[in-house]
Short mmCIF file of C-alpha atoms and ligand atoms in Angstrom, two decimals:
data_model
loop_
_atom_site.label_atom_id
_atom_site.label_comp_id
_atom_site.label_asym_id
_atom_site.label_seq_id
_atom_site.Cartn_x
_atom_site.Cartn_y
_atom_site.Cartn_z
CA MET A 1 -45.25 285.06 -99.21
CA ARG A 2 -47.51 287.16 -101.36
CA LEU A 3 -45.34 290.23 -100.68
CA VAL A 4 -42.21 288.39 -101.70
CA HIS A 5 -43.79 287.28 -104.98
CA LEU A 6 -44.95 290.78 -105.68
CA ALA A 7 -41.48 292.09 -105.00
CA ILE A 8 -39.95 289.61 -107.42
CA LEU A 9 -42.58 290.38 -110.07
CA ALA A 10 -42.13 294.09 -109.59
CA CYS A 11 -38.42 293.63 -109.89
CA ALA A 12 -38.69 291.64 -113.12
CA PHE A 13 -41.12 294.17 -114.56
CA PHE A 14 -38.97 297.23 -113.87
CA ALA A 15 -35.61 295.57 -114.36
CA THR A 16 -34.93 297.11 -117.73
CA ALA A 17 -36.32 300.51 -116.81
CA VAL A 18 -34.46 301.17 -113.52
CA SER A 19 -31.94 298.29 -113.54
CA ALA A 20 -33.13 297.38 -110.02
CA GLN A 21 -31.18 294.65 -108.37
CA THR A 22 -32.76 291.83 -106.39
CA TYR A 23 -30.96 291.16 -103.11
CA ASP A 24 -30.92 287.87 -101.21
CA LEU A 25 -32.59 289.65 -98.32
CA VAL A 26 -33.91 293.15 -97.70
CA ILE A 27 -34.65 294.66 -94.28
CA THR A 28 -37.05 297.53 -94.84
CA ASN A 29 -38.09 300.62 -92.88
CA GLY A 30 -35.86 300.02 -89.84
CA ARG A 31 -34.34 302.81 -87.75
CA VAL A 32 -30.72 302.15 -88.71
CA MET A 33 -28.29 303.15 -85.96
CA ASN A 34 -24.64 303.09 -86.99
CA PRO A 35 -22.27 304.21 -84.22
CA ALA A 36 -19.37 304.35 -86.69
CA ASN A 37 -20.74 307.55 -88.27
CA GLY A 38 -23.69 308.52 -86.07
CA LEU A 39 -26.34 307.64 -88.68
CA ASP A 40 -29.73 307.36 -86.96
CA SER A 41 -32.38 307.34 -89.64
CA VAL A 42 -34.85 305.09 -91.47
CA ARG A 43 -33.10 303.09 -94.20
CA ASN A 44 -33.52 299.93 -96.23
CA ILE A 45 -30.71 297.39 -96.19
CA GLY A 46 -29.94 294.97 -99.05
CA ILE A 47 -27.91 291.86 -98.22
CA ASN A 48 -26.08 289.59 -100.68
CA ASP A 49 -23.76 286.67 -99.90
CA GLY A 50 -23.65 287.43 -96.17
CA ALA A 51 -22.62 291.07 -96.58
CA ILE A 52 -24.40 294.43 -96.70
CA ALA A 53 -24.73 295.30 -100.40
CA ALA A 54 -26.97 298.37 -100.20
CA LEU A 55 -28.05 300.97 -97.65
CA SER A 56 -30.65 303.29 -99.04
CA ARG A 57 -33.74 305.44 -98.59
CA ASP A 58 -35.00 303.99 -101.89
CA VAL A 59 -37.12 300.87 -102.16
CA LEU A 60 -34.94 297.78 -102.47
CA TYR A 61 -36.10 294.50 -103.96
CA GLY A 62 -35.32 291.20 -102.32
CA LYS A 63 -35.95 287.50 -102.81
CA GLU A 64 -37.01 287.87 -99.21
CA VAL A 65 -38.14 291.05 -97.48
CA VAL A 66 -38.59 291.59 -93.74
CA ASP A 67 -40.23 294.64 -92.24
CA ALA A 68 -38.40 296.41 -89.40
CA ALA A 69 -40.76 299.40 -89.05
CA GLY A 70 -40.62 300.78 -85.52
CA LEU A 71 -37.52 298.71 -84.68
CA VAL A 72 -33.84 299.59 -84.33
CA VAL A 73 -31.40 297.94 -86.74
CA ALA A 74 -27.89 297.94 -85.26
CA PRO A 75 -24.59 296.16 -85.83
CA GLY A 76 -24.54 292.77 -84.08
CA PHE A 77 -22.94 292.94 -80.65
CA ILE A 78 -19.31 291.86 -80.26
CA ASP A 79 -18.47 290.34 -76.87
CA LEU A 80 -14.75 290.58 -76.08
CA HIS A 81 -15.10 288.47 -72.94
CA ALA A 82 -17.06 285.26 -73.57
CA HIS A 83 -15.82 282.17 -71.75
CA GLY A 84 -18.87 280.07 -72.63
CA GLN A 85 -18.72 279.25 -76.33
CA ARG A 86 -20.53 275.92 -76.52
CA GLU A 87 -23.88 275.82 -78.33
CA PHE A 88 -25.71 276.32 -75.01
CA GLU A 89 -24.01 279.64 -74.29
CA ALA A 90 -23.88 280.79 -77.93
CA ARG A 91 -27.65 280.33 -78.16
CA LEU A 92 -28.21 282.51 -75.08
CA GLN A 93 -25.83 285.15 -76.38
CA ALA A 94 -27.47 285.18 -79.82
CA GLN A 95 -30.78 285.91 -78.07
CA ASP A 96 -28.98 288.76 -76.27
CA GLY A 97 -28.02 290.31 -79.63
CA VAL A 98 -24.46 288.95 -79.77
CA THR A 99 -23.19 287.90 -83.21
CA THR A 100 -19.48 287.52 -82.33
CA GLN A 101 -18.18 286.02 -79.08
CA LEU A 102 -14.48 286.26 -78.32
CA GLU A 103 -12.53 284.65 -75.48
CA MET A 104 -9.94 287.37 -74.89
CA GLU A 105 -9.13 287.17 -71.14
CA VAL A 106 -8.52 283.50 -70.31
CA GLY A 107 -7.86 282.72 -73.95
CA THR A 108 -6.70 279.25 -74.89
CA PHE A 109 -3.72 277.02 -75.57
CA PRO A 110 -3.08 275.29 -77.93
CA VAL A 111 -4.79 277.75 -80.27
CA ALA A 112 -5.16 275.77 -83.52
CA ASP A 113 -7.01 272.92 -81.70
CA TRP A 114 -9.43 275.39 -80.14
CA TYR A 115 -10.41 276.79 -83.56
CA ALA A 116 -10.60 273.30 -85.10
CA ARG A 117 -13.10 272.13 -82.45
CA ARG A 118 -15.56 274.88 -83.45
CA GLU A 119 -15.29 274.76 -87.23
CA GLY A 120 -18.74 274.46 -88.84
CA ALA A 121 -20.49 274.02 -85.47
CA ALA A 122 -20.81 277.61 -84.25
CA PRO A 123 -24.16 279.48 -84.19
CA ILE A 124 -22.30 282.82 -83.99
CA ASN A 125 -18.78 284.05 -84.85
CA TYR A 126 -15.98 283.04 -82.49
CA GLY A 127 -12.32 283.63 -81.68
CA SER A 128 -9.71 283.58 -78.91
CA THR A 129 -6.43 284.98 -77.70
CA VAL A 130 -3.54 282.74 -76.71
CA GLY A 131 -3.86 282.48 -72.93
CA HIS A 132 -0.89 283.18 -70.68
CA MET A 133 -2.71 281.05 -68.08
CA GLY A 134 -3.06 278.06 -70.41
CA VAL A 135 0.56 278.41 -71.50
CA ARG A 136 1.64 278.55 -67.85
CA ILE A 137 -0.41 275.43 -67.06
CA ALA A 138 1.18 273.55 -69.97
CA THR A 139 4.64 274.72 -68.92
CA LEU A 140 4.59 274.38 -65.11
CA LEU A 141 2.52 271.17 -64.87
CA ASP A 142 3.35 267.72 -66.18
CA MET A 143 0.36 267.36 -68.51
CA GLU A 144 1.27 263.77 -69.50
CA ALA A 145 1.47 262.61 -65.88
CA LEU A 146 -1.88 264.26 -65.10
CA GLY A 147 -3.44 262.50 -68.11
CA ILE A 148 -4.63 265.75 -69.71
CA ALA A 149 -2.08 266.21 -72.51
CA GLY A 150 -3.87 267.47 -75.63
CA LYS A 151 -7.17 268.10 -73.81
CA GLY A 152 -8.84 271.51 -74.07
CA LEU A 153 -8.51 273.56 -70.87
CA GLU A 154 -11.97 275.07 -70.89
CA LEU A 155 -13.97 276.11 -67.84
CA ASN A 156 -16.18 273.33 -66.40
CA SER A 157 -14.18 270.73 -68.39
CA GLU A 158 -12.74 267.51 -67.00
CA ALA A 159 -9.21 268.72 -67.67
CA MET A 160 -9.87 272.00 -65.83
CA ALA A 161 -11.15 270.10 -62.77
CA ILE A 162 -7.79 268.29 -62.62
CA VAL A 163 -5.81 271.48 -63.23
CA SER A 164 -7.64 273.34 -60.45
CA GLN A 165 -6.31 270.76 -57.93
CA GLN A 166 -2.73 271.70 -58.87
CA ARG A 167 -1.19 274.82 -57.38
CA ALA A 168 2.19 275.12 -59.14
CA TRP A 169 0.79 277.02 -62.17
CA MET A 170 -0.91 279.47 -59.80
CA ASP A 171 1.66 279.95 -57.04
CA ASP A 172 5.15 279.17 -58.40
CA ALA A 173 7.53 281.56 -60.12
CA ALA A 174 8.72 280.30 -63.50
CA THR A 175 12.40 279.34 -63.79
CA ALA A 176 14.48 281.10 -66.45
CA GLU A 177 14.08 278.06 -68.68
CA GLN A 178 10.30 277.90 -68.10
CA LEU A 179 9.99 281.61 -68.91
CA GLU A 180 11.66 280.97 -72.28
CA THR A 181 9.16 278.17 -72.96
CA ILE A 182 6.26 280.43 -71.94
CA LYS A 183 7.38 283.12 -74.40
CA GLN A 184 7.86 280.56 -77.20
CA ARG A 185 4.41 279.09 -76.63
CA VAL A 186 2.76 282.53 -76.63
CA GLN A 187 4.52 283.14 -79.95
CA GLN A 188 3.29 279.78 -81.24
CA GLY A 189 -0.29 280.72 -80.32
CA LEU A 190 0.02 284.04 -82.15
CA ASP A 191 1.46 282.23 -85.18
CA GLU A 192 -1.66 280.03 -85.17
CA GLY A 193 -3.92 283.10 -85.52
CA ALA A 194 -4.73 284.06 -81.93
CA LEU A 195 -6.33 287.50 -81.48
CA GLY A 196 -3.76 288.78 -78.96
CA VAL A 197 -2.56 287.60 -75.55
CA GLY A 198 -4.91 286.99 -72.60
CA TYR A 199 -3.94 287.05 -68.91
CA GLY A 200 -5.50 286.28 -65.53
CA ILE A 201 -2.67 287.58 -63.34
CA ASN A 202 -5.00 287.46 -60.33
CA TYR A 203 -5.12 283.66 -60.84
CA THR A 204 -1.35 283.22 -61.34
CA ALA A 205 0.02 284.99 -58.28
CA GLY A 206 3.40 283.29 -58.85
CA ALA A 207 3.92 285.08 -62.17
CA THR A 208 6.45 287.83 -61.43
CA ARG A 209 6.24 291.35 -62.78
CA GLU A 210 9.20 290.48 -65.03
CA GLU A 211 7.32 287.52 -66.50
CA ILE A 212 4.27 289.64 -67.34
CA LEU A 213 6.39 292.45 -68.83
CA ASP A 214 8.37 289.96 -70.93
CA VAL A 215 5.17 288.48 -72.36
CA PHE A 216 3.90 292.03 -73.09
CA ARG A 217 7.11 292.42 -75.11
CA VAL A 218 6.23 289.31 -77.15
CA ALA A 219 2.84 290.92 -77.86
CA ARG A 220 4.54 294.15 -78.94
CA ARG A 221 6.84 292.33 -81.36
CA ASN A 222 3.74 290.86 -82.99
CA GLY A 223 1.74 294.10 -82.94
CA VAL A 224 -1.08 292.62 -80.84
CA THR A 225 -2.94 293.78 -77.73
CA ASN A 226 -2.83 292.30 -74.21
CA PHE A 227 -6.23 291.55 -72.57
CA VAL A 228 -5.63 291.46 -68.86
CA HIS A 229 -7.34 290.59 -65.58
CA SER A 230 -5.13 292.66 -63.25
CA ARG A 231 -3.02 291.31 -60.40
CA PHE A 232 -5.21 292.42 -57.48
CA MET A 233 -8.82 293.49 -57.01
CA THR A 234 -8.53 294.36 -53.34
CA GLU A 235 -9.14 297.43 -51.21
CA TYR A 236 -5.63 297.47 -49.70
CA ASN A 237 -3.52 300.57 -50.20
CA ASN A 238 -0.49 298.42 -50.92
CA GLY A 239 -1.26 295.51 -53.20
CA GLY A 240 -4.65 296.90 -54.15
CA SER A 241 -6.36 297.70 -57.43
CA VAL A 242 -4.50 301.00 -57.93
CA ASP A 243 -1.14 299.20 -57.73
CA ALA A 244 -2.41 296.50 -60.08
CA ILE A 245 -3.54 298.98 -62.75
CA GLN A 246 -0.28 300.95 -62.38
CA GLU A 247 1.64 297.74 -63.10
CA LEU A 248 -0.29 297.23 -66.34
CA ILE A 249 -0.05 300.86 -67.48
CA ALA A 250 3.69 300.74 -66.79
CA ASP A 251 4.04 297.50 -68.79
CA ALA A 252 2.14 299.07 -71.69
CA ALA A 253 4.38 302.16 -71.58
CA ILE A 254 7.65 300.16 -71.33
CA SER A 255 6.78 297.57 -73.97
CA GLY A 256 4.79 299.83 -76.29
CA ALA A 257 2.08 297.11 -76.52
CA GLY A 258 -1.66 297.77 -76.49
CA LEU A 259 -3.53 297.04 -73.25
CA HIS A 260 -7.18 296.19 -72.62
CA ILE A 261 -8.08 295.90 -68.92
CA VAL A 262 -10.99 293.49 -68.42
CA HIS A 263 -14.03 294.04 -66.17
CA ILE A 264 -13.03 297.33 -64.51
CA GLY A 265 -16.17 297.06 -62.35
CA SER A 266 -15.12 293.92 -60.46
CA SER A 267 -11.37 294.62 -60.67
CA GLY A 268 -11.77 298.21 -59.49
CA GLY A 269 -13.93 297.66 -56.43
CA ASN A 270 -14.67 301.02 -54.80
CA ARG A 271 -11.88 302.67 -56.79
CA VAL A 272 -13.57 302.38 -60.19
CA GLY A 273 -13.80 306.17 -60.58
CA TYR A 274 -10.16 306.71 -59.69
CA LEU A 275 -9.00 303.93 -62.03
CA LEU A 276 -11.06 305.30 -64.94
CA GLY A 277 -9.27 308.63 -64.37
CA MET A 278 -5.89 306.85 -64.49
CA ILE A 279 -6.81 305.14 -67.76
CA ASP A 280 -8.11 308.39 -69.31
CA ASP A 281 -4.90 310.21 -68.36
CA ALA A 282 -2.69 307.41 -69.71
CA ARG A 283 -4.63 307.56 -72.99
CA ALA A 284 -4.14 311.32 -73.08
CA GLN A 285 -0.39 310.61 -72.91
CA GLY A 286 -0.73 308.57 -76.09
CA LEU A 287 -0.86 305.06 -74.61
CA ASP A 288 -3.13 302.48 -76.28
CA ILE A 289 -5.26 301.49 -73.27
CA THR A 290 -8.95 300.55 -73.07
CA THR A 291 -11.29 298.82 -70.64
CA GLU A 292 -14.68 297.11 -70.36
CA VAL A 293 -17.40 296.35 -67.79
CA TYR A 294 -20.26 293.89 -67.29
CA PRO A 295 -23.50 295.43 -65.94
CA TYR A 296 -23.92 293.49 -62.68
CA THR A 297 -22.94 294.05 -59.05
CA ALA A 298 -21.82 290.43 -58.54
CA TRP A 299 -18.79 288.62 -59.96
CA SER A 300 -18.08 284.93 -60.56
CA THR A 301 -15.06 282.62 -60.48
CA PHE A 302 -13.92 279.19 -59.20
CA ILE A 303 -13.48 278.64 -55.45
CA GLY A 304 -9.91 277.31 -55.69
CA ALA A 305 -8.63 280.56 -57.27
CA SER A 306 -5.58 282.29 -55.75
CA ILE A 307 -7.68 285.39 -55.06
CA PHE A 308 -9.02 283.50 -52.00
CA THR A 309 -5.59 282.99 -50.44
CA GLY A 310 -5.00 284.70 -47.09
CA ASP A 311 -7.37 287.20 -45.49
CA TRP A 312 -9.37 287.84 -48.65
CA THR A 313 -12.60 288.91 -46.90
CA THR A 314 -10.80 291.90 -45.37
CA ALA A 315 -8.91 292.53 -48.61
CA GLN A 316 -12.12 292.58 -50.66
CA GLY A 317 -14.29 294.18 -47.97
CA MET A 318 -16.62 291.14 -48.15
CA THR A 319 -18.05 288.40 -45.92
CA PHE A 320 -18.33 284.66 -46.57
CA GLU A 321 -22.11 285.12 -46.76
CA ASP A 322 -21.62 287.31 -49.86
CA ILE A 323 -20.55 284.13 -51.68
CA GLU A 324 -23.28 282.15 -53.43
CA LEU A 325 -23.22 278.73 -55.08
CA PRO A 326 -25.04 279.37 -58.37
CA SER A 327 -25.73 275.64 -58.68
CA THR A 328 -28.14 275.75 -55.71
CA GLY A 329 -28.46 279.37 -54.54
CA GLU A 330 -26.82 278.43 -51.22
CA ARG A 331 -25.00 281.24 -49.35
CA LEU A 332 -21.76 280.05 -47.74
CA ASN A 333 -20.14 280.54 -44.33
CA ALA A 334 -16.42 280.35 -43.47
CA GLN A 335 -16.44 276.61 -42.74
CA ARG A 336 -18.44 275.62 -45.82
CA PHE A 337 -16.23 277.86 -47.98
CA GLN A 338 -12.98 276.24 -46.77
CA GLU A 339 -14.49 272.74 -47.14
CA LEU A 340 -15.46 273.34 -50.76
CA ARG A 341 -12.18 275.07 -51.58
CA ALA A 342 -10.30 271.99 -50.35
CA SER A 343 -12.57 269.25 -51.72
CA ALA A 344 -13.86 270.74 -55.00
CA PRO A 345 -11.66 273.69 -56.03
CA ASP A 346 -13.24 273.91 -59.49
CA THR A 347 -16.65 274.78 -57.96
CA ILE A 348 -18.03 277.93 -59.56
CA ILE A 349 -19.18 280.63 -57.14
CA VAL A 350 -20.79 284.07 -57.38
CA GLY A 351 -19.64 286.95 -55.15
CA HIS A 352 -22.16 289.70 -54.38
CA GLY A 353 -21.23 293.15 -53.23
CA MET A 354 -20.10 295.61 -55.92
CA ASP A 355 -21.51 299.11 -55.60
CA GLU A 356 -24.25 299.92 -58.13
CA GLN A 357 -23.04 303.51 -58.51
CA ASN A 358 -19.59 302.33 -59.54
CA VAL A 359 -21.01 299.89 -62.07
CA THR A 360 -23.25 302.63 -63.51
CA ARG A 361 -20.30 305.00 -63.72
CA ALA A 362 -18.26 302.46 -65.71
CA VAL A 363 -21.18 301.51 -68.00
CA ALA A 364 -21.75 305.19 -68.84
CA HIS A 365 -18.10 306.31 -69.01
CA PRO A 366 -17.02 307.31 -72.56
CA GLY A 367 -14.95 304.64 -74.30
CA VAL A 368 -15.65 301.84 -71.79
CA MET A 369 -16.86 298.76 -73.69
CA ILE A 370 -19.56 296.31 -72.62
CA ALA A 371 -18.36 292.70 -72.33
CA SER A 372 -20.14 289.87 -70.54
CA ASP A 373 -17.45 287.69 -68.92
CA GLY A 374 -20.12 285.01 -69.52
CA MET A 375 -19.22 281.71 -67.87
CA VAL A 376 -19.72 278.14 -69.02
CA TYR A 377 -23.10 276.97 -67.64
CA ASP A 378 -23.14 273.80 -65.54
CA ALA A 379 -25.02 270.59 -66.40
CA ASN A 380 -28.19 272.01 -64.83
CA GLY A 381 -27.99 275.22 -66.84
CA ARG A 382 -26.76 277.35 -63.96
CA ALA A 383 -24.12 280.11 -63.85
CA HIS A 384 -23.92 283.89 -63.35
CA PRO A 385 -26.76 285.41 -65.46
CA ARG A 386 -24.35 287.76 -67.27
CA GLY A 387 -23.81 285.09 -69.92
CA ALA A 388 -27.44 285.48 -70.98
CA GLY A 389 -28.41 289.07 -70.16
CA THR A 390 -25.47 291.48 -70.32
CA PHE A 391 -26.26 293.36 -73.54
CA SER A 392 -30.02 293.63 -73.02
CA ARG A 393 -29.49 294.70 -69.41
CA VAL A 394 -27.50 297.69 -70.68
CA LEU A 395 -30.18 298.55 -73.26
CA GLY A 396 -33.16 297.96 -70.96
CA TYR A 397 -31.97 298.95 -67.51
CA TYR A 398 -29.09 301.42 -68.02
CA VAL A 399 -30.34 303.16 -71.20
CA ARG A 400 -34.15 303.00 -70.99
CA GLU A 401 -34.90 302.86 -67.26
CA LYS A 402 -31.97 304.75 -65.69
CA GLY A 403 -31.10 307.05 -68.60
CA ALA A 404 -27.43 306.59 -67.70
CA LEU A 405 -26.31 306.77 -71.34
CA SER A 406 -27.80 307.23 -74.82
CA LEU A 407 -28.92 304.34 -76.98
CA MET A 408 -26.34 305.24 -79.65
CA ASP A 409 -23.51 305.32 -77.09
CA ALA A 410 -24.61 301.95 -75.73
CA ILE A 411 -24.69 300.37 -79.20
CA GLY A 412 -21.22 301.81 -79.87
CA LYS A 413 -19.84 300.26 -76.67
CA MET A 414 -21.22 296.86 -77.75
CA SER A 415 -20.24 296.80 -81.42
CA TYR A 416 -18.14 299.56 -82.98
CA LEU A 417 -15.67 300.06 -80.11
CA PRO A 418 -14.85 296.34 -79.74
CA ALA A 419 -14.33 296.11 -83.53
CA LYS A 420 -12.04 299.17 -83.41
CA ARG A 421 -10.08 297.60 -80.53
CA LEU A 422 -9.08 294.71 -82.81
CA GLU A 423 -9.13 295.93 -86.41
CA GLY A 424 -5.60 297.38 -86.34
CA TYR A 425 -4.22 293.84 -86.52
CA VAL A 426 -7.33 291.74 -87.28
CA PRO A 427 -8.49 292.95 -90.73
CA GLN A 428 -11.73 290.87 -90.48
CA MET A 429 -12.91 293.26 -87.76
CA GLU A 430 -12.96 296.19 -90.21
CA LYS A 431 -16.14 294.58 -91.56
CA LYS A 432 -17.85 294.22 -88.20
CA GLY A 433 -19.41 296.67 -85.76
CA ARG A 434 -20.80 298.99 -88.45
CA ILE A 435 -23.63 299.21 -90.96
CA GLU A 436 -22.17 300.17 -94.32
CA VAL A 437 -21.87 298.69 -97.79
CA GLY A 438 -19.28 295.92 -97.72
CA ALA A 439 -19.64 295.18 -93.99
CA ASP A 440 -20.59 291.68 -92.80
CA ALA A 441 -24.34 291.24 -92.38
CA ASP A 442 -24.09 290.69 -88.62
CA LEU A 443 -27.19 292.61 -87.56
CA VAL A 444 -29.65 292.90 -84.67
CA VAL A 445 -33.21 294.16 -85.05
CA PHE A 446 -34.81 294.98 -81.71
CA ASP A 447 -37.55 297.02 -80.06
CA PRO A 448 -35.88 299.70 -77.91
CA GLU A 449 -39.10 300.07 -75.86
CA THR A 450 -39.18 296.43 -74.74
CA VAL A 451 -35.69 294.93 -75.07
CA LYS A 452 -34.86 293.42 -71.68
CA ASP A 453 -32.67 290.87 -69.91
CA GLN A 454 -34.66 288.05 -68.29
CA ALA A 455 -31.87 285.97 -66.70
CA THR A 456 -31.56 286.31 -62.90
CA PHE A 457 -29.38 284.69 -60.24
CA ASN A 458 -32.33 282.35 -59.52
CA ASP A 459 -33.05 281.64 -63.17
CA PRO A 460 -29.79 282.36 -65.02
CA ALA A 461 -30.48 280.76 -68.42
CA LEU A 462 -33.60 282.72 -69.38
CA PRO A 463 -33.03 284.31 -72.80
CA SER A 464 -33.36 288.06 -73.21
CA THR A 465 -36.41 289.39 -75.05
CA GLY A 466 -37.14 292.15 -77.52
CA TYR A 467 -35.11 290.92 -80.53
CA ARG A 468 -37.17 290.36 -83.69
CA TYR A 469 -34.21 289.29 -85.86
CA VAL A 470 -30.55 288.47 -85.35
CA LEU A 471 -28.44 287.80 -88.46
CA VAL A 472 -24.97 286.23 -88.51
CA ASN A 473 -23.20 286.57 -91.87
CA GLY A 474 -26.59 287.17 -93.50
CA THR A 475 -28.26 284.07 -91.98
CA PHE A 476 -31.09 284.30 -89.43
CA ILE A 477 -30.12 282.90 -86.03
CA VAL A 478 -33.15 284.60 -84.44
CA ARG A 479 -36.20 285.03 -86.61
CA ASP A 480 -39.56 286.53 -85.60
CA GLY A 481 -38.22 286.43 -82.04
CA ALA A 482 -37.45 282.68 -82.13
CA TYR A 483 -34.02 281.05 -81.98
CA GLN A 484 -33.30 279.02 -85.13
CA GLU A 485 -32.25 275.48 -84.21
CA GLY A 486 -29.57 273.61 -86.14
CA VAL A 487 -28.20 276.64 -87.97
CA TYR A 488 -24.45 277.31 -87.74
CA PRO A 489 -23.49 280.45 -89.67
CA GLY A 490 -20.71 281.42 -87.20
CA ARG A 491 -17.24 281.84 -88.68
CA PRO A 492 -13.82 282.01 -87.04
CA VAL A 493 -12.27 285.42 -86.38
CA ARG A 494 -8.49 285.07 -86.67
CA ARG A 495 -5.53 287.29 -86.98
ZN1 ZN B 1 -11.60 287.94 -65.02
#
């Protein structure tokens, strides 16, 4: 308090002499790391009205001043793959350094309702694509008859439990008439401000290659990017992950639309290295293609998903015992798996068995972004720990302990690169992912020597540690290491 008063007095005293300005908030003496231009040096940051107003070596005066000596000040992390966007998950992500969470893969439909539900109630910034899956559900199922018309189709929701019992949206091909409706509804979602088009082709096996290409063409007409979970994630030579990524690269080339392939670690299986080479070569040919990874060797989905049709254990090179129920920690066997798939298809499971070397390779590979794929936690606060620990696990384990990549590269993969992925058609993103005058004051202040994920498969909702401050639009959401209850500075990100 005393310091603040002194700063104000000092400011008043020298105002005429040096025309010093008093900022709403000043962060002093931090090691500012800005991946947009490589700046890695001690600076003072002045913040006014939720935006960065000054970045300087000189002393800045603030109504409030916080000291960041010895700490890194970086752009807030931008998660392109956040399914869990209720307060429970947003709070965990904020404590993992995330200031913007975007639901780009599954997406949503209808789009305007999704944004309306979050208005004024979001701890961090939020946004979504229009989801091909949601559009397909609305088009191939009779939503009125199922009693879920107008209900949000979010994971772990009542409506989703009903939808997961229905197979038409997963397994059936769309008729010509239905395909027209699908394209119209994707357009409607984009007209309502969606951040692109999201797909889970692996979950909609009935969607033909023509259907996916035609929706890519809708994206191209609107100048937006497709965010895609590829058709297969198996080890087969025919119908495996190489085929699946070739389909998407071909669709990007034919349509001219941008493509972002989600979670290359889980989708790539043992072919991660080969697939990264394919993506690099396609980019070298001028195609707009990117990818992302979450830093864990286990994946998570619902047990009724089409990926478990047929001989999936051979296809994935897995056993039934690799499947865990995160709600209890139970490992399954074939009989228990089939029972649950039939009786409770919306049950969330975790699959163990990715190769650590492949995950490390993707985390460290130039241009690959970090995105959590964080799930909605169940009523007992259980889910895959990636929703709580992804960003700190990269900083603590992959940067500090393994030395797999530099701190600056890691920060870039979590902030600047995701902003760049979107800013071509989402002007708001030009003000995120960087520390410069005029940018949004979405900032993280952390100790690079101690930052660490705490969430585990046994205890998946433990917040990460090492963050002194997290600011969303200039407002503290984490302060002196503590989450700030009842504060909702998050704003919508829309096209
Ligand atoms: Zn996915």
